[in-house]
mmCIF file of C-alpha atoms in Angstrom:
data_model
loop_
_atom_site.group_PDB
_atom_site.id
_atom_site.type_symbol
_atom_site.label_atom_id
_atom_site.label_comp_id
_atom_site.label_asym_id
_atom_site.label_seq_id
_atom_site.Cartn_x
_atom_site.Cartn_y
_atom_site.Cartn_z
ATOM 1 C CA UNK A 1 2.798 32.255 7.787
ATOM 2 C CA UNK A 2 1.802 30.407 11.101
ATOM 3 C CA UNK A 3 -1.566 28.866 11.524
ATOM 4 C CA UNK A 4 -3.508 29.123 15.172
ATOM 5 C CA UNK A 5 -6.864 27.543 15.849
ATOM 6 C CA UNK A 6 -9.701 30.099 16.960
ATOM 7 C CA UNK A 7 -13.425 29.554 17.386
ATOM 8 C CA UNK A 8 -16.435 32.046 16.280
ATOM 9 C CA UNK A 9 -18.349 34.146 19.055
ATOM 10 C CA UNK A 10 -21.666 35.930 18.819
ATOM 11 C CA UNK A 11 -20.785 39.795 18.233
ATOM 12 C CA UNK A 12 -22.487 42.659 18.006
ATOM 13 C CA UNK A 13 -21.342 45.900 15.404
ATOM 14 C CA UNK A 14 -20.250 48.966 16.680
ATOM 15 C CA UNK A 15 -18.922 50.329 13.526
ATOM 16 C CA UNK A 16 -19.584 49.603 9.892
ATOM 17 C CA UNK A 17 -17.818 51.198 6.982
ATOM 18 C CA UNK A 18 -18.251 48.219 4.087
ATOM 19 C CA UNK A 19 -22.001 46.621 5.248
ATOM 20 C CA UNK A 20 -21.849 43.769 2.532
ATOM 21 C CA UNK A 21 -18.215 42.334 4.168
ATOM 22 C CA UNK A 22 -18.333 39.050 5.705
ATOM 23 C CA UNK A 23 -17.355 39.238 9.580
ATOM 24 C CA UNK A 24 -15.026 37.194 11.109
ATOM 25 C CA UNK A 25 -15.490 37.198 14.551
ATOM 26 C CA UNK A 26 -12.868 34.793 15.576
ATOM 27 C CA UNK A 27 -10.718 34.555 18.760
ATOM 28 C CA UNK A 28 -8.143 32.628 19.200
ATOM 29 C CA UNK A 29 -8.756 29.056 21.217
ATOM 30 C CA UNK A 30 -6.912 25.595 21.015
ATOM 31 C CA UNK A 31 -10.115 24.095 20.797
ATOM 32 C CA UNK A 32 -11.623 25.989 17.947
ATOM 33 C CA UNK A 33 -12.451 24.991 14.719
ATOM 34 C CA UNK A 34 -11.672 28.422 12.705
ATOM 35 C CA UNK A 35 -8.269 29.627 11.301
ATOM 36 C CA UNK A 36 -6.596 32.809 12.266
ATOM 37 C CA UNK A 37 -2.978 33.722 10.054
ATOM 38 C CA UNK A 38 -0.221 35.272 11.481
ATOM 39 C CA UNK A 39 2.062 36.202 8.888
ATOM 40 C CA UNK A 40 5.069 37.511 11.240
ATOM 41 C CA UNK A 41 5.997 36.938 14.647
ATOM 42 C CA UNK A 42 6.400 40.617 15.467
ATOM 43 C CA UNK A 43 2.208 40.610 14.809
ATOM 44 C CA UNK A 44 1.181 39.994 18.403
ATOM 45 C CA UNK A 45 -2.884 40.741 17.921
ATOM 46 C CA UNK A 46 -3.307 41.012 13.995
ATOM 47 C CA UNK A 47 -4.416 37.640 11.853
ATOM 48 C CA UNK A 48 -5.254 37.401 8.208
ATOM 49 C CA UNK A 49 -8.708 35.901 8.122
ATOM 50 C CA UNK A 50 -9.354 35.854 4.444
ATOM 51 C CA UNK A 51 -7.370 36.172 1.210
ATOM 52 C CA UNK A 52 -9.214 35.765 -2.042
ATOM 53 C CA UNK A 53 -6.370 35.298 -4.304
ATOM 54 C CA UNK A 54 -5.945 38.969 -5.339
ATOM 55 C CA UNK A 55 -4.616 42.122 -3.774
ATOM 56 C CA UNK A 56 -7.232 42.111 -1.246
ATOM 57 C CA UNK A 57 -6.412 40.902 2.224
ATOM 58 C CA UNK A 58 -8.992 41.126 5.275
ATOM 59 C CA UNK A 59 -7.117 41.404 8.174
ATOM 60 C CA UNK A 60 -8.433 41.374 12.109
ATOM 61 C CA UNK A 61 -7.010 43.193 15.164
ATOM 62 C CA UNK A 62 -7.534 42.321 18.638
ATOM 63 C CA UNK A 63 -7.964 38.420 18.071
ATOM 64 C CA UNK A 64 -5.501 37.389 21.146
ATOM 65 C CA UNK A 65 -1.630 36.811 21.100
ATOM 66 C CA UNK A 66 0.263 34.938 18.792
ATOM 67 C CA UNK A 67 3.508 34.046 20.753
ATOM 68 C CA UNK A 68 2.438 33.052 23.563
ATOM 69 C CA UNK A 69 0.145 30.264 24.411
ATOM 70 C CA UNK A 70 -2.241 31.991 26.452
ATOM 71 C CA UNK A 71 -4.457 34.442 24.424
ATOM 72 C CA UNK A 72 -4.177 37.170 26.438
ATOM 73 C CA UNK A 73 -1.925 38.271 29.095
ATOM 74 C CA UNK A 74 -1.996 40.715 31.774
ATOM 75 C CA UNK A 75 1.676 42.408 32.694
ATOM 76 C CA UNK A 76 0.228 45.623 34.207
ATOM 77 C CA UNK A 77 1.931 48.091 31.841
ATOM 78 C CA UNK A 78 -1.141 49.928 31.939
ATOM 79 C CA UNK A 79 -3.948 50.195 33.716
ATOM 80 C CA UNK A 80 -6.800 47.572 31.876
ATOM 81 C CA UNK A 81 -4.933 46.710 29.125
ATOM 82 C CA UNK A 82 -4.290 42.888 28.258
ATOM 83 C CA UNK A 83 -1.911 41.690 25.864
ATOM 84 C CA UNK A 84 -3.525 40.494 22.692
ATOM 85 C CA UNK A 85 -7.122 42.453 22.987
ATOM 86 C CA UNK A 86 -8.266 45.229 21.813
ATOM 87 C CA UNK A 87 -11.104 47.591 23.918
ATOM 88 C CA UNK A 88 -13.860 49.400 22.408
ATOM 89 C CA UNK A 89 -12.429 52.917 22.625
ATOM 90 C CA UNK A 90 -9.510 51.873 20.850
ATOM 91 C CA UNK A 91 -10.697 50.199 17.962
ATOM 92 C CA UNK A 92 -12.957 53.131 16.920
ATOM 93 C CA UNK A 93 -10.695 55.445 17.544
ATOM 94 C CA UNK A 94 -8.527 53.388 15.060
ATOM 95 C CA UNK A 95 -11.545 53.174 12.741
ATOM 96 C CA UNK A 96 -12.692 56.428 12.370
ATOM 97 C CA UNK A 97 -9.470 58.642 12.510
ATOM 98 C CA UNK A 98 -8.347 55.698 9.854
ATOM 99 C CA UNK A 99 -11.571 56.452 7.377
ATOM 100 C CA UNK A 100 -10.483 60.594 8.414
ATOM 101 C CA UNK A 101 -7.134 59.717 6.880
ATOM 102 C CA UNK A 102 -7.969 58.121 3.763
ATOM 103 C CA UNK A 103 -10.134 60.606 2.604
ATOM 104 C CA UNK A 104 -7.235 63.566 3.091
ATOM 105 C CA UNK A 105 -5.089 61.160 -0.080
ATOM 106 C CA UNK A 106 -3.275 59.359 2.113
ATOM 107 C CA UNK A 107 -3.117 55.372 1.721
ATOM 108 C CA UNK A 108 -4.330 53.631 4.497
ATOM 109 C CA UNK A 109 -6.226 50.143 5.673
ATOM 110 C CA UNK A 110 -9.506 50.252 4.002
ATOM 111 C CA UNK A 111 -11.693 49.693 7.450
ATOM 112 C CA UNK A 112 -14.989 47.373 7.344
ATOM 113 C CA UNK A 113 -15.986 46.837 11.149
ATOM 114 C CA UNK A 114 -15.293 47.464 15.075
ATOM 115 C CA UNK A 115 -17.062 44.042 15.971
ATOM 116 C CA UNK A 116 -17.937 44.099 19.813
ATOM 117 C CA UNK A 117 -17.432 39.561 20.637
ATOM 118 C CA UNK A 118 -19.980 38.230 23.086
ATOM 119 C CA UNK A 119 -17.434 37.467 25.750
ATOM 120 C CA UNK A 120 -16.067 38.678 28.996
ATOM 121 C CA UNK A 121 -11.855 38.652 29.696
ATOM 122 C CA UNK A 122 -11.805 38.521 33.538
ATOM 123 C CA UNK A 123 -8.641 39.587 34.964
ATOM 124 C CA UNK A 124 -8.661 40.140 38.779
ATOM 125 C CA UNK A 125 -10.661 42.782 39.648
ATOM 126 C CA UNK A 126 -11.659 44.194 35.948
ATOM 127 C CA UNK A 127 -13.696 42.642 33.330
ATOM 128 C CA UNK A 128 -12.851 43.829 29.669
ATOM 129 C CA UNK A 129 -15.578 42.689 26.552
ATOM 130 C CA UNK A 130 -12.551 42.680 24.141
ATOM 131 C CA UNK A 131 -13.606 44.349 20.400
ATOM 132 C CA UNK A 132 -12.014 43.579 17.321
ATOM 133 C CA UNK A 133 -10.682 45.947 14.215
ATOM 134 C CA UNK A 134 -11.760 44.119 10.684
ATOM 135 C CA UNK A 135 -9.802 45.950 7.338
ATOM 136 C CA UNK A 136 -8.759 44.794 4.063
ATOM 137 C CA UNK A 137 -5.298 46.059 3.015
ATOM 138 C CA UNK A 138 -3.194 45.266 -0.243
ATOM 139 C CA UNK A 139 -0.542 43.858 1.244
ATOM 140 C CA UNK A 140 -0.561 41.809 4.533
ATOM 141 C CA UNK A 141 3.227 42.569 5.114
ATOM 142 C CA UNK A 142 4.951 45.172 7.086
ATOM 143 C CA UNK A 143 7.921 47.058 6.439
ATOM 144 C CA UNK A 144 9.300 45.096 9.487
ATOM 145 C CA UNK A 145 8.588 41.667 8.356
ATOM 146 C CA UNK A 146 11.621 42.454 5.942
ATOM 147 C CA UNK A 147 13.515 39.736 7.732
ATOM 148 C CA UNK A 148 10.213 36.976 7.723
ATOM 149 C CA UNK A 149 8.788 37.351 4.228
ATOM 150 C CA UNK A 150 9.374 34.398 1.621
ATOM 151 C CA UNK A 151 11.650 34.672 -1.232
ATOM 152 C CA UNK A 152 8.980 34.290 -3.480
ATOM 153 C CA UNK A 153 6.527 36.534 -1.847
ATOM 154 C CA UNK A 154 9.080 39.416 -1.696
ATOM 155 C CA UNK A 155 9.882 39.517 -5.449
ATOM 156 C CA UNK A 156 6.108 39.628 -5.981
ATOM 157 C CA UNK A 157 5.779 42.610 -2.647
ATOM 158 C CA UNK A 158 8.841 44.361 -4.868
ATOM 159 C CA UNK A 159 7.711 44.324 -8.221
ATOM 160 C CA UNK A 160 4.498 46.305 -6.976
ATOM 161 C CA UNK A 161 6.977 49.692 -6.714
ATOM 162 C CA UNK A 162 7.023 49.267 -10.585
ATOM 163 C CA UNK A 163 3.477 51.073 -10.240
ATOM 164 C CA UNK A 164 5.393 54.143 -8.969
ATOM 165 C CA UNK A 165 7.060 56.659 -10.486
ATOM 166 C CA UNK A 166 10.824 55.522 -10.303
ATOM 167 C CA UNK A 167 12.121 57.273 -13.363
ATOM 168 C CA UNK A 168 15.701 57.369 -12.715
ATOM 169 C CA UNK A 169 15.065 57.302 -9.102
ATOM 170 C CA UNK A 170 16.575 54.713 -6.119
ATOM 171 C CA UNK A 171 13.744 52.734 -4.376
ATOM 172 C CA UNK A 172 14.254 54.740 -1.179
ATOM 173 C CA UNK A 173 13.699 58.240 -2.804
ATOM 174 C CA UNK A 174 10.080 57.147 -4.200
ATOM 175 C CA UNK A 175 9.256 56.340 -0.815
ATOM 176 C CA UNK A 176 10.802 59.308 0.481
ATOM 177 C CA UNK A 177 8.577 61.210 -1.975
ATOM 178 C CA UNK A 178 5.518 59.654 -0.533
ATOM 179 C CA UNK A 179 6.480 59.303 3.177
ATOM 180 C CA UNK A 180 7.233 63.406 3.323
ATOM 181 C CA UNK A 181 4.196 64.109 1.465
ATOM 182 C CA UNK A 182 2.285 62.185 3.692
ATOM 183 C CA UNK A 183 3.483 63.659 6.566
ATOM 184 C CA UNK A 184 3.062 67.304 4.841
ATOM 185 C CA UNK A 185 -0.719 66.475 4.189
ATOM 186 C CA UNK A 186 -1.499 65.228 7.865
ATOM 187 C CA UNK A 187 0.436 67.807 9.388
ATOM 188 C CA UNK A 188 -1.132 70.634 7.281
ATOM 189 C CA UNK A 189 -4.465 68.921 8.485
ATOM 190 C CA UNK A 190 -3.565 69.126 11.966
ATOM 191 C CA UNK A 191 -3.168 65.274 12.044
ATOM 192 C CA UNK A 192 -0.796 63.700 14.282
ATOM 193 C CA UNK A 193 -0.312 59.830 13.818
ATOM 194 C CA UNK A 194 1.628 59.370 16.921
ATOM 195 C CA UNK A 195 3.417 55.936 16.324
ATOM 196 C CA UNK A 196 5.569 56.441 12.781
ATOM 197 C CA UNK A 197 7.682 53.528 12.497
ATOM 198 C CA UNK A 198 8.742 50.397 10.305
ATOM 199 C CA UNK A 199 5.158 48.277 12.042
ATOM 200 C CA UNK A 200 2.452 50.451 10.582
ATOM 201 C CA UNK A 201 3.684 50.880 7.224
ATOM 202 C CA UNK A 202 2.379 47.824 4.667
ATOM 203 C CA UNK A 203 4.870 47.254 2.136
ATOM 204 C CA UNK A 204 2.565 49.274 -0.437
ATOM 205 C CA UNK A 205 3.584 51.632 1.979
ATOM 206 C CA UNK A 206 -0.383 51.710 3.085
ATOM 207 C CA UNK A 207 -0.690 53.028 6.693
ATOM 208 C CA UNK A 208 -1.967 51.779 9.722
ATOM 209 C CA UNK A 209 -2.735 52.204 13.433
ATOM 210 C CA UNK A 210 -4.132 55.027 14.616
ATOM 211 C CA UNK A 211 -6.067 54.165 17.593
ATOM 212 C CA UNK A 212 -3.044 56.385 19.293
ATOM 213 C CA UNK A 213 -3.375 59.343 16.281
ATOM 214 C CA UNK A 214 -5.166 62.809 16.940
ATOM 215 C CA UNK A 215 -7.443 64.778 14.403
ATOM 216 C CA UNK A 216 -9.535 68.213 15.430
ATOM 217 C CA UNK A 217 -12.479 65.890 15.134
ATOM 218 C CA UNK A 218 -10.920 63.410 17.760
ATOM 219 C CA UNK A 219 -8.182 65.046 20.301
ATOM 220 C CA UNK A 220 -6.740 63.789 22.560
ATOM 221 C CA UNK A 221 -8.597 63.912 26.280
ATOM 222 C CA UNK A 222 -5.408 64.545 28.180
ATOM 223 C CA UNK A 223 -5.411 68.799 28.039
ATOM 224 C CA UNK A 224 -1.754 68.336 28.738
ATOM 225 C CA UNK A 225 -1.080 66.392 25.689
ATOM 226 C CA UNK A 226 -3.405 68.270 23.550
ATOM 227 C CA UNK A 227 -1.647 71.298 24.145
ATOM 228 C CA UNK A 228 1.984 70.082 23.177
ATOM 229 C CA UNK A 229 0.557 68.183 20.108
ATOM 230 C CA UNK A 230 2.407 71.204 17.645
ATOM 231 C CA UNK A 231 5.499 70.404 19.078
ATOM 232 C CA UNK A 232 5.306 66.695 19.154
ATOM 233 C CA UNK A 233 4.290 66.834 15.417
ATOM 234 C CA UNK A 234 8.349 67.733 15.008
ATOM 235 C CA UNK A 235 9.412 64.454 16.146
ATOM 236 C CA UNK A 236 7.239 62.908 13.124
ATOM 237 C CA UNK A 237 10.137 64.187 10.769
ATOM 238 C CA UNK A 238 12.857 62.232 12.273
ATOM 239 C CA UNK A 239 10.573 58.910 12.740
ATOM 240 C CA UNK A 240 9.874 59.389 8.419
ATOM 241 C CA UNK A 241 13.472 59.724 8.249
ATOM 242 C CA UNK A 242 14.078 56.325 9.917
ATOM 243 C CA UNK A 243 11.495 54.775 7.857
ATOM 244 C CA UNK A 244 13.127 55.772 4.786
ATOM 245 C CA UNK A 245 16.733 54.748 6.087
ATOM 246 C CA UNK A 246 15.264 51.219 6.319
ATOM 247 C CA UNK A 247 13.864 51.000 3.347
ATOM 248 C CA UNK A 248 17.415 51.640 1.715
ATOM 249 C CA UNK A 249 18.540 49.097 3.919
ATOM 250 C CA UNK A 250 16.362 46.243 2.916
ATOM 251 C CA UNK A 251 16.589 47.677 -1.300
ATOM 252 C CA UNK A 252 20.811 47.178 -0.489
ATOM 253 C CA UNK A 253 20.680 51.224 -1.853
ATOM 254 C CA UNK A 254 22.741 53.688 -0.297
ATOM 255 C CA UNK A 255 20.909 57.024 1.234
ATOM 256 C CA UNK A 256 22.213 59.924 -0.605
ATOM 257 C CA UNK A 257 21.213 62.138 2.159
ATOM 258 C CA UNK A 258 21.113 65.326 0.683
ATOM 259 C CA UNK A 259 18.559 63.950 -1.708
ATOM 260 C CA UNK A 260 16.443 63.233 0.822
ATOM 261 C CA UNK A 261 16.599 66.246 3.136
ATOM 262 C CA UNK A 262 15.789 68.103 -0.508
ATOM 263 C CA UNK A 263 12.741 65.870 0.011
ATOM 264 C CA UNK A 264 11.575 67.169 2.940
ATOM 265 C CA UNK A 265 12.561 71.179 2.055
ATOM 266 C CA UNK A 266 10.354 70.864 -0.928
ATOM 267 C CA UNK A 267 7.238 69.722 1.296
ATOM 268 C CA UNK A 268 7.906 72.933 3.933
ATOM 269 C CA UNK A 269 10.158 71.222 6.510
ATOM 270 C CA UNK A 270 13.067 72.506 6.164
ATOM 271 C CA UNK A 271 15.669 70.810 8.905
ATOM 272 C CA UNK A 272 18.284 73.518 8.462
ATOM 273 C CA UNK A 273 15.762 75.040 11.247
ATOM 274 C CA UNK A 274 16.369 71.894 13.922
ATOM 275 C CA UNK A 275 20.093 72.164 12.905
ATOM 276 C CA UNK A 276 21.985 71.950 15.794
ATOM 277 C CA UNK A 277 25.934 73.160 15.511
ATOM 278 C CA UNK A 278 28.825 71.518 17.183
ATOM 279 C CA UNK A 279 32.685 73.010 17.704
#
């Protein structure tokens, strides 16, 4: 874990899900007298900003960057974005299709605020007032922070899967078991998550990020996109299948793969459909 100095700004709340949370709104400054954590340095905008001890880790979003010494950086990949903030429409989009998700079963961040700082980012002609997402997870690291996570701390992050059913089961088919039904229960909601990887997955396998997702109650703008949403859902199997992969690969297990694709017939997706056969 790397220390960086930030200071506290006036805010103002745009969203409040936990009203008896302390807020933290902190961005990061050399001259600053408050702490923001950055527990891996593949977390370019996320900082831990409190940890009482237990499993309970608040976490903020949107804070500035972490590897770089400017806070936030402008390379034009998109039109108003900047590096290391986060705007309003993103971080409650991110809150609310988050709260949508936890209440279908699935494990998620716990979201407490969208925290609007009393500041202006000017960059050339455009001037963003950067927001900030405030949650409390379990576990502060993600499935890729495999490489960066103490000794220690990884035999604690391990012991955890204990809690799961792994009756004569590898590591990598409990989380198969969860991943697929996951995926089964947003799917069958009409829930798209849109960014299924190794970075959104805690290692309580709580997930996270969905200022990109889609729900009925938020689609997406684009009509376009909206209408090819079914079809994109597919690609959701194969990005759970890489997750699972991985998680063999950091356990040292080896994927028994027929296992595993009996994982995801016996949640409705059966890939003998998507098979594709070669001479």
């Amino acid at each position: 874990m790397r220390r960086f100095p930030a200071k506290e700004v006036q805010y103002k709340i745009l969203c409040c899900n936990a009203c008896s949370e302390r807020v933290y709104p902190y961005i990061k400054d050399e001259g600053g007298d408050k702490s923001l954590i950055c527990v891996s340095p593949v977390h370019g905008r996320s900082f831990v900003v409190s940890h009482d001890g237990s499993q309970r880790w608040i976490v903020s979003k949107g804070n500035g960057l972490s590897y770089s010494n400017h806070s936030f950086l402008d390379v034009s990949e998109f039109d108003n974005y900047v590096w290391g903030a986060l705007t309003a429409e993103c971080a409650t989009r991110d809150f609310h299709i988050g709260i949508e998700v936890n209440k279908l079963g699935i494990k998620t961040n716990m979201m407490q605020y969208v925290i609007e700082l009393d500041c202006q980012l000017v960059d050339k002609d455009k001037v963003i007032k950067p927001c900030l997402l405030q949650y409390e997870v379990e576990c502060p690291y993600r499935l890729c922070d495999f490489p960066f996570i103490p000794h220690d701390e990884q035999k604690r992050i391990y012991s955890y899967w204990e809690n799961f059913d792994t009756t004569g089961k590898e590591r990598y088919l409990v989380a198969a078991n969860i991943l697929v039904k996951n995926l089964f229960i947003l799917h069958t909601n009409n829930v798209m998550h849109n960014a299924l990887h190794v970075q959104n997955f805690t290692w309580k396998l709580e997930l996270l990020d969905f200022e990109s997702s889609r729900t009925d109650n938020f689609p997406y703008e684009n009509h376009g996109y909206e209408e090819n949403v079914l079809m994109l859902m597919n690609g959701e199997i194969m990005k759970t299948y890489e997750i699972i992969n991985y998680i063999a690969w950091c356990f040292g297990e080896i994927v028994d793969y027929a296992k595993v694709d009996g994982v995801f017939y016996d949640y409705g997706f059966d890939l003998k459909k998507y098979r594709v056969l070669y001479e």
